[in-house]
CSV table of C-alpha atoms in Angstrom, one decimal:
chain,number,residue,atom,x,y,z
L,7,THR,CA,-82.0,-58.3,-40.7
L,8,CYS,CA,-85.2,-58.3,-38.7
L,9,VAL,CA,-87.4,-55.1,-38.6
L,10,ALA,CA,-88.7,-54.9,-35.6
L,11,PRO,CA,-86.2,-51.5,-33.8
L,12,GLY,CA,-83.5,-51.8,-32.7
L,13,CYS,CA,-83.3,-56.0,-34.1
L,14,THR,CA,-80.2,-57.5,-35.4
L,15,LYS,CA,-80.5,-61.0,-36.0
L,16,GLN,CA,-81.5,-62.6,-38.8
L,17,ARG,CA,-85.1,-63.1,-39.7
L,18,TRP,CA,-87.0,-66.4,-39.4
L,19,GLN,CA,-87.3,-68.2,-42.5
L,20,ASP,CA,-88.9,-71.2,-43.0
L,21,PRO,CA,-88.4,-75.1,-44.3
L,22,GLN,CA,-89.5,-73.7,-47.8
L,23,GLY,CA,-87.1,-71.2,-48.3
L,24,ASN,CA,-90.5,-67.8,-47.2
L,25,TYR,CA,-88.2,-64.9,-45.4
L,26,SER,CA,-90.9,-63.7,-41.8
L,27,GLN,CA,-90.1,-60.2,-41.3
L,28,PHE,CA,-89.3,-61.1,-37.9
L,29,CYS,CA,-86.7,-63.2,-36.3
L,30,GLY,CA,-88.9,-64.7,-34.2
L,31,LYS,CA,-92.4,-65.0,-32.6
L,32,ARG,CA,-91.0,-61.9,-29.3
L,33,CYS,CA,-90.2,-59.6,-31.6
L,34,ARG,CA,-93.0,-59.9,-33.7
L,35,ASN,CA,-95.5,-59.5,-30.9
L,36,ALA,CA,-94.3,-56.6,-29.7
L,37,ASN,CA,-94.5,-55.0,-32.5
L,38,PRO,CA,-97.8,-55.9,-34.8
L,39,HIS,CA,-97.5,-52.1,-36.3
L,40,LEU,CA,-94.6,-53.6,-38.3
L,41,ALA,CA,-96.4,-56.6,-39.2
L,42,THR,CA,-97.6,-57.2,-42.9
L,43,ALA,CA,-98.7,-59.6,-45.3
L,44,ASN,CA,-96.7,-62.3,-46.1
L,45,ALA,CA,-95.7,-62.3,-50.0
L,46,THR,CA,-93.8,-65.3,-51.8
L,47,PRO,CA,-92.5,-66.5,-54.7
L,48,ALA,CA,-95.3,-69.6,-54.5
L,49,ALA,CA,-97.5,-68.0,-53.1
L,50,VAL,CA,-97.8,-64.7,-55.7
L,51,ALA,CA,-97.2,-67.2,-58.7
L,52,GLY,CA,-100.8,-68.7,-57.9
L,53,THR,CA,-102.7,-65.3,-57.6
L,54,SER,CA,-105.5,-64.7,-60.1
L,55,ASN,CA,-105.9,-60.8,-59.2
L,56,ALA,CA,-105.0,-59.3,-63.2
L,57,VAL,CA,-102.2,-57.2,-62.5
L,58,VAL,CA,-100.1,-55.4,-65.0
L,59,VAL,CA,-96.2,-55.4,-64.3
L,60,PRO,CA,-94.1,-53.5,-66.8
L,61,GLY,CA,-92.1,-55.3,-69.5
L,62,ALA,CA,-94.3,-58.7,-68.5
L,63,ALA,CA,-97.3,-60.6,-70.1
L,64,PRO,CA,-100.1,-60.9,-68.1
L,65,PRO,CA,-101.5,-64.6,-67.5
L,66,GLY,CA,-103.7,-65.5,-70.7
L,67,ALA,CA,-101.8,-63.6,-73.6
L,68,VAL,CA,-100.6,-65.1,-76.7
L,69,GLY,CA,-96.1,-66.1,-76.5
L,70,THR,CA,-95.4,-63.0,-78.6
L,71,ARG,CA,-93.2,-61.4,-75.6
L,72,ALA,CA,-91.4,-65.0,-75.6
L,73,GLY,CA,-89.1,-64.1,-78.2
L,74,PRO,CA,-89.0,-66.7,-81.4
L,75,GLY,CA,-89.8,-70.0,-80.0
L,76,GLY,CA,-91.6,-68.5,-77.3
L,77,SER,CA,-94.7,-69.7,-75.8
L,78,ASN,CA,-97.8,-68.8,-73.5
L,79,ALA,CA,-96.6,-70.7,-70.9
L,80,ASN,CA,-93.3,-69.1,-71.2
L,81,ALA,CA,-94.9,-65.5,-70.8
L,82,ASN,CA,-97.2,-66.7,-68.3
L,83,ALA,CA,-94.0,-68.5,-66.3
L,84,ALA,CA,-92.6,-65.1,-66.7
L,85,PHE,CA,-95.2,-62.3,-66.2
L,86,ASN,CA,-95.7,-64.9,-62.1
L,87,ASN,CA,-92.0,-63.9,-61.8
L,88,ALA,CA,-91.9,-61.1,-62.4
L,89,LEU,CA,-95.2,-60.6,-60.9
L,90,ALA,CA,-93.7,-62.6,-57.1
L,91,ALA,CA,-90.6,-60.1,-57.2
L,92,ALA,CA,-92.6,-56.5,-58.0
L,93,LEU,CA,-95.1,-57.6,-54.4
L,94,ILE,CA,-92.1,-58.7,-52.5
L,95,ALA,CA,-90.5,-56.0,-53.1
L,96,ALA,CA,-93.5,-53.5,-52.1
L,97,ILE,CA,-94.5,-55.5,-49.1
L,98,VAL,CA,-91.7,-57.0,-47.4
L,99,GLN,CA,-89.1,-53.5,-48.0
L,100,PRO,CA,-85.4,-54.4,-47.8
L,101,ASN,CA,-83.3,-52.8,-44.3
L,102,LEU,CA,-81.6,-50.3,-44.6
L,103,GLY,CA,-79.6,-50.8,-41.9
L,104,ALA,CA,-77.6,-47.4,-41.5
L,105,LYS,CA,-78.5,-46.0,-43.5
L,106,GLY,CA,-82.2,-46.2,-42.8
L,107,CYS,CA,-84.5,-44.5,-40.2
L,108,VAL,CA,-84.7,-46.5,-37.1
L,109,ILE,CA,-88.1,-47.2,-36.0
L,110,CYS,CA,-89.5,-48.7,-39.3
L,111,LYS,CA,-85.7,-49.7,-41.2
L,112,THR,CA,-87.1,-49.3,-45.0
L,113,ALA,CA,-86.9,-45.0,-45.4
L,114,PRO,CA,-83.6,-43.7,-45.6
L,115,TYR,CA,-82.9,-41.3,-42.6
L,116,ASP,CA,-83.1,-37.6,-43.2
L,117,VAL,CA,-79.6,-36.1,-44.0
L,118,THR,CA,-80.0,-32.6,-44.6
L,119,ARG,CA,-80.9,-32.4,-40.4
L,120,LYS,CA,-78.9,-35.9,-39.6
L,121,SER,CA,-81.8,-37.3,-38.3
L,122,LEU,CA,-82.5,-40.6,-37.3
L,123,PHE,CA,-85.8,-40.9,-38.8
L,124,CYS,CA,-87.5,-40.4,-42.1
L,125,GLY,CA,-90.4,-38.4,-41.0
L,126,VAL,CA,-93.3,-37.0,-38.7
L,127,VAL,CA,-94.7,-40.1,-39.1
L,128,CYS,CA,-91.7,-42.3,-37.4
L,129,VAL,CA,-91.3,-39.8,-35.1
L,130,GLN,CA,-94.9,-40.1,-33.8
L,131,LYS,CA,-94.2,-44.2,-33.6
L,132,SER,CA,-92.0,-44.1,-31.6
L,133,GLY,CA,-93.6,-41.8,-28.8
L,134,THR,CA,-96.4,-45.3,-29.2
L,135,MET,CA,-93.3,-47.4,-28.5
L,136,ALA,CA,-91.6,-45.6,-25.2
L,137,PRO,CA,-90.4,-46.3,-22.7
L,138,GLY,CA,-87.3,-48.0,-24.4
L,139,ILE,CA,-84.0,-47.4,-26.4
L,140,ILE,CA,-83.4,-48.1,-29.6
L,141,GLU,CA,-80.0,-48.4,-30.4
L,142,ILE,CA,-78.2,-45.8,-33.2
L,143,PRO,CA,-75.8,-47.4,-35.7
L,144,PRO,CA,-71.9,-46.8,-35.1
L,145,THR,CA,-72.1,-45.7,-38.6
L,146,HIS,CA,-74.4,-43.0,-38.4
L,147,PRO,CA,-73.3,-39.3,-38.3
L,148,LYS,CA,-75.5,-38.9,-34.6
L,149,PHE,CA,-73.1,-41.9,-33.6
L,150,THR,CA,-69.9,-40.2,-34.5
L,151,ASP,CA,-71.8,-36.4,-32.8
L,152,ILE,CA,-72.0,-37.5,-30.1
L,153,ALA,CA,-69.2,-40.1,-29.5
L,154,ASN,CA,-67.1,-37.0,-30.5
L,155,GLN,CA,-68.9,-35.1,-27.5
L,156,PHE,CA,-68.2,-37.6,-25.2
L,157,GLN,CA,-64.3,-37.8,-26.2
L,158,THR,CA,-63.8,-34.1,-26.3
L,159,LYS,CA,-65.2,-33.3,-23.2
L,160,TRP,CA,-63.6,-36.4,-21.3
L,161,LEU,CA,-61.2,-33.7,-19.0
L,162,HIS,CA,-60.1,-36.1,-16.0
L,163,THR,CA,-56.9,-36.9,-16.4
L,164,ASN,CA,-56.6,-39.2,-13.9
L,165,VAL,CA,-59.9,-41.4,-14.9
L,166,PRO,CA,-59.1,-43.1,-18.7
L,167,PHE,CA,-61.2,-42.6,-21.7
L,168,LYS,CA,-62.9,-44.3,-22.3
L,169,PRO,CA,-64.8,-44.6,-26.0
L,170,ALA,CA,-68.5,-44.5,-26.5
L,171,LYS,CA,-68.5,-48.4,-27.7
L,172,HIS,CA,-72.8,-48.7,-28.3
L,173,ILE,CA,-75.1,-45.4,-28.3
L,174,TYR,CA,-78.9,-45.3,-28.1
L,175,PHE,CA,-81.9,-43.3,-28.6
L,176,VAL,CA,-84.3,-42.7,-25.6
L,177,LEU,CA,-88.3,-43.5,-26.3
L,178,ILE,CA,-89.3,-40.9,-24.3
L,179,SER,CA,-93.6,-41.3,-24.6
L,180,ALA,CA,-95.7,-38.1,-26.9
L,181,THR,CA,-96.8,-36.9,-23.8
L,182,SER,CA,-93.6,-35.9,-22.0
L,183,GLU,CA,-92.0,-34.4,-25.3
L,184,ALA,CA,-95.2,-32.5,-25.1
L,185,ASP,CA,-94.5,-30.9,-21.6
L,186,TYR,CA,-90.7,-30.6,-22.1
L,187,ALA,CA,-91.3,-28.6,-25.8
L,188,ALA,CA,-94.2,-26.4,-23.8
L,189,TYR,CA,-92.1,-25.6,-21.1
L,190,ARG,CA,-88.8,-24.7,-23.8
L,191,ALA,CA,-91.3,-22.6,-25.7
L,192,LYS,CA,-92.3,-20.7,-22.7
L,193,VAL,CA,-88.5,-19.7,-22.1
L,194,GLU,CA,-88.0,-18.9,-24.9
L,195,GLN,CA,-91.0,-16.5,-25.1
L,196,GLU,CA,-88.6,-15.3,-21.3
L,197,GLY,CA,-85.6,-15.0,-23.7
L,198,ASN,CA,-85.7,-14.8,-27.3
L,199,PHE,CA,-82.9,-16.8,-27.8
L,200,VAL,CA,-83.6,-18.1,-31.0
L,201,GLN,CA,-82.8,-13.7,-32.2
L,202,ARG,CA,-78.7,-14.0,-30.8
L,203,GLY,CA,-78.5,-17.3,-32.3
L,204,ARG,CA,-78.7,-20.2,-30.4
L,205,PRO,CA,-81.3,-23.3,-29.8
L,206,GLU,CA,-85.0,-22.3,-28.7
L,207,GLY,CA,-85.2,-22.2,-24.9
L,208,ASN,CA,-81.0,-22.4,-25.2
L,209,GLU,CA,-81.4,-26.3,-25.1
L,210,ASN,CA,-78.3,-27.7,-24.7
L,211,ARG,CA,-76.6,-31.3,-24.4
L,212,ARG,CA,-75.2,-32.2,-21.2
L,213,PHE,CA,-74.4,-35.5,-19.7
L,214,HIS,CA,-75.7,-37.9,-16.2
L,215,GLY,CA,-74.9,-40.6,-14.5
L,216,THR,CA,-76.3,-42.9,-12.5
L,217,THR,CA,-77.4,-45.5,-11.3
L,218,ARG,CA,-77.3,-49.2,-13.4
L,219,GLN,CA,-79.3,-51.8,-11.5
L,220,CYS,CA,-79.3,-54.2,-14.6
L,221,THR,CA,-76.8,-54.1,-17.3
L,222,LEU,CA,-79.5,-52.1,-19.3
L,223,GLY,CA,-77.1,-50.8,-23.1
L,224,ASP,CA,-74.5,-53.7,-22.6
L,225,PRO,CA,-74.4,-55.9,-25.9
L,226,GLY,CA,-77.9,-57.4,-27.2
L,227,ASN,CA,-79.9,-56.0,-24.1
L,228,THR,CA,-82.0,-53.2,-24.8
L,229,GLN,CA,-84.8,-54.4,-22.3
L,230,LEU,CA,-85.6,-52.4,-18.9
L,231,CYS,CA,-85.7,-53.7,-16.2
L,232,SER,CA,-88.0,-53.4,-13.1
L,233,ASN,CA,-86.0,-52.7,-10.4
L,234,GLN,CA,-87.1,-50.2,-8.2
L,235,THR,CA,-83.9,-48.5,-7.0
L,236,CYS,CA,-82.1,-48.9,-10.5
L,237,GLY,CA,-81.7,-44.5,-11.8
L,238,LEU,CA,-80.9,-45.4,-15.0
L,239,CYS,CA,-83.8,-47.8,-16.1
L,240,GLY,CA,-85.8,-45.3,-13.5
L,241,ILE,CA,-85.1,-42.1,-15.8
L,242,ILE,CA,-85.6,-44.1,-18.7
L,243,ARG,CA,-89.3,-44.9,-18.0
L,244,THR,CA,-90.1,-41.6,-16.6
L,245,SER,CA,-87.8,-39.5,-16.9
L,246,PHE,CA,-85.7,-36.8,-14.1
L,247,ASP,CA,-87.8,-36.4,-11.7
L,248,LEU,CA,-86.6,-34.0,-8.6
L,249,LYS,CA,-88.4,-37.0,-5.5
L,250,PHE,CA,-85.4,-38.6,-6.4
L,251,TYR,CA,-83.7,-35.4,-5.0
L,252,LYS,CA,-80.3,-36.8,-3.2
L,253,GLY,CA,-81.2,-39.6,-3.8
L,254,LYS,CA,-77.9,-41.3,-5.5
L,255,THR,CA,-75.1,-38.3,-3.5
L,256,GLY,CA,-77.7,-37.5,-0.5
L,257,TRP,CA,-76.8,-33.5,-1.0
L,258,GLY,CA,-76.7,-31.2,-3.4
L,259,ARG,CA,-74.1,-28.3,-4.1
L,260,PHE,CA,-76.7,-25.9,-5.3
L,261,GLY,CA,-79.8,-26.9,-3.5
L,262,CYS,CA,-82.4,-29.0,-4.4
L,263,GLY,CA,-82.1,-29.7,-8.5
L,264,LEU,CA,-81.3,-31.6,-11.3
L,265,TYR,CA,-77.8,-32.3,-12.1
L,266,THR,CA,-76.4,-32.6,-15.2
L,267,SER,CA,-72.6,-31.3,-16.6
L,268,ALA,CA,-70.6,-30.2,-20.2
L,269,THR,CA,-67.9,-32.4,-18.5
L,270,SER,CA,-68.3,-36.4,-19.3
L,271,SER,CA,-65.2,-37.7,-17.2
L,272,LYS,CA,-67.4,-35.8,-13.8
L,273,SER,CA,-69.9,-37.5,-14.8
L,274,GLU,CA,-68.0,-40.6,-15.0
L,275,SER,CA,-68.4,-39.8,-11.3
L,276,TYR,CA,-71.3,-40.7,-10.3
L,277,THR,CA,-72.0,-44.0,-12.8
L,278,THR,CA,-71.6,-46.8,-10.9
L,279,ASN,CA,-72.8,-51.0,-12.2
L,280,LYS,CA,-74.4,-53.2,-8.8
L,281,THR,CA,-74.5,-55.6,-11.9
L,282,PRO,CA,-71.1,-57.1,-12.5
L,283,SER,CA,-70.3,-55.8,-16.2
L,284,PRO,CA,-67.4,-54.7,-18.9
L,285,TYR,CA,-69.7,-51.7,-19.5
L,286,LYS,CA,-70.1,-48.5,-18.0
L,287,ALA,CA,-73.6,-46.1,-18.7
L,288,MET,CA,-73.8,-43.0,-19.3
L,289,LEU,CA,-77.2,-40.5,-20.0
L,290,MET,CA,-77.0,-37.6,-22.2
L,291,ALA,CA,-80.0,-35.4,-21.1
L,292,LYS,CA,-80.8,-32.1,-23.2
L,293,VAL,CA,-81.7,-29.4,-21.3
L,294,VAL,CA,-83.5,-26.2,-21.4
L,295,VAL,CA,-80.7,-24.0,-19.7
L,296,GLY,CA,-82.5,-20.5,-20.8
L,297,ARG,CA,-81.3,-17.8,-18.5
L,298,GLY,CA,-78.1,-19.2,-16.3
L,299,TYR,CA,-77.0,-17.6,-12.5
L,300,LYS,CA,-73.1,-18.0,-12.6
L,301,MET,CA,-72.2,-19.2,-9.1
L,302,THR,CA,-69.3,-20.7,-7.6
L,303,GLN,CA,-70.0,-20.8,-4.1
L,304,ASP,CA,-72.2,-23.6,-2.9
L,305,ASP,CA,-76.0,-22.9,-1.7
L,306,THR,CA,-77.2,-26.0,-0.3
L,307,THR,CA,-80.6,-24.8,0.4
L,308,ARG,CA,-81.5,-23.1,-3.4
L,309,THR,CA,-84.7,-24.7,-4.7
L,310,ALA,CA,-84.9,-22.5,-7.8
L,311,ALA,CA,-83.0,-20.2,-10.1
L,312,PRO,CA,-82.5,-16.9,-8.6
L,313,ALA,CA,-85.8,-14.5,-10.7
L,314,GLY,CA,-85.1,-13.4,-14.0
L,315,TYR,CA,-83.3,-16.7,-14.4
L,316,HIS,CA,-84.3,-20.8,-15.1
L,317,SER,CA,-80.7,-22.4,-14.5
L,318,VAL,CA,-77.3,-22.1,-12.1
L,319,LEU,CA,-74.7,-22.5,-13.5
L,320,GLY,CA,-71.5,-23.5,-11.4
L,321,GLU,CA,-68.3,-22.2,-13.1
L,322,PRO,CA,-65.1,-23.4,-11.5
L,323,ASP,CA,-62.7,-20.9,-10.1
L,324,THR,CA,-59.7,-20.7,-8.1
L,325,ALA,CA,-61.0,-19.3,-5.0
L,326,GLY,CA,-65.0,-21.4,-5.8
L,327,SER,CA,-65.9,-24.9,-5.1
L,328,LEU,CA,-65.7,-26.4,-8.1
L,329,ASN,CA,-63.3,-28.2,-9.5
L,330,TYR,CA,-65.7,-29.1,-13.3
L,331,ASP,CA,-69.2,-27.3,-14.1
L,332,GLU,CA,-72.1,-28.4,-13.2
L,333,LEU,CA,-75.9,-27.2,-14.4
L,334,VAL,CA,-78.8,-27.2,-12.5
L,335,VAL,CA,-82.9,-26.8,-13.4
L,336,TYR,CA,-85.8,-26.9,-10.7
L,337,ASP,CA,-88.1,-27.8,-12.9
L,338,ASN,CA,-88.7,-31.9,-13.9
L,339,ASP,CA,-90.3,-30.3,-17.3
L,340,ALA,CA,-87.0,-28.4,-18.1
L,341,ILE,CA,-85.3,-31.7,-18.5
L,342,ARG,CA,-85.5,-34.8,-20.7
L,343,PRO,CA,-83.0,-38.0,-21.4
L,344,ALA,CA,-82.2,-38.2,-25.1
L,345,TYR,CA,-79.3,-40.8,-25.1
L,346,LEU,CA,-77.4,-43.9,-23.6
L,347,ILE,CA,-74.0,-43.9,-24.0
L,348,VAL,CA,-72.4,-47.0,-22.9
L,349,TYR,CA,-68.3,-47.8,-23.2
């Protein structure tokens, strides 16, 4: 398949039977950093470079390696075929599919960490490809992990559950990631969460529903739209922003903040399609929770967590105003979109 991130189309083949790395001009032009020199058996056979391939006779050698009845011509032909195969394997590496890194696709992903990447080089490269999304293969452990969280946290019994059909990794810029990491480190320094067995900064994954003006995430569509009112593409493009507070609901139970929930079915109620589609799309964000202040009653004038706290935890209570949880942060750098779930 095409080596372009997120593309699953077959590589283009010329009339002579030679394959390109890409499916077509669009993927090739959009990914010049992935392009390498093409090598084909026909082209390599005529090479004059002296390259040693184990087990093959070099050009011009006597035909002793061709076996009984062999000839120098046969030895040269064997050498050329072996050389062609070796160069093609080195230059046009096989696509590993679900077992490969989502960026290069030619090196296996880090199994120990269940990472989507093969290493730091591809992690850094993903930042240069932002903003955008890359589909996660359904057989990848990360797909299973996110799909399970999406299902187990669907708690509304009056809303039929729909399983995740496609899950995408959200590409954010290196600068945006650095700002988020700096905020997380600051919160960690204040709370020492790692020492207590928690993730750095007490980072958690939470769901967020928003308006989708386009069909981003539907099968075959990974292109962000340019509609300024598309909440989904806007968040993926520039992350969450407090200036859009009240843009979806017109109010905030716990004031001017950025809202997420551990309950996927709650976020479903905020997920809206403006363009007809058989699918819906929900974001999963990574959020620096830090030290959360628990609340059960509305406080619509709030603009920050109480002193000594980093977030507000809206918790359900029989005497309170919430039926399902909410997590609110009041700093743009406390949250980033991480995954797109299409269901």
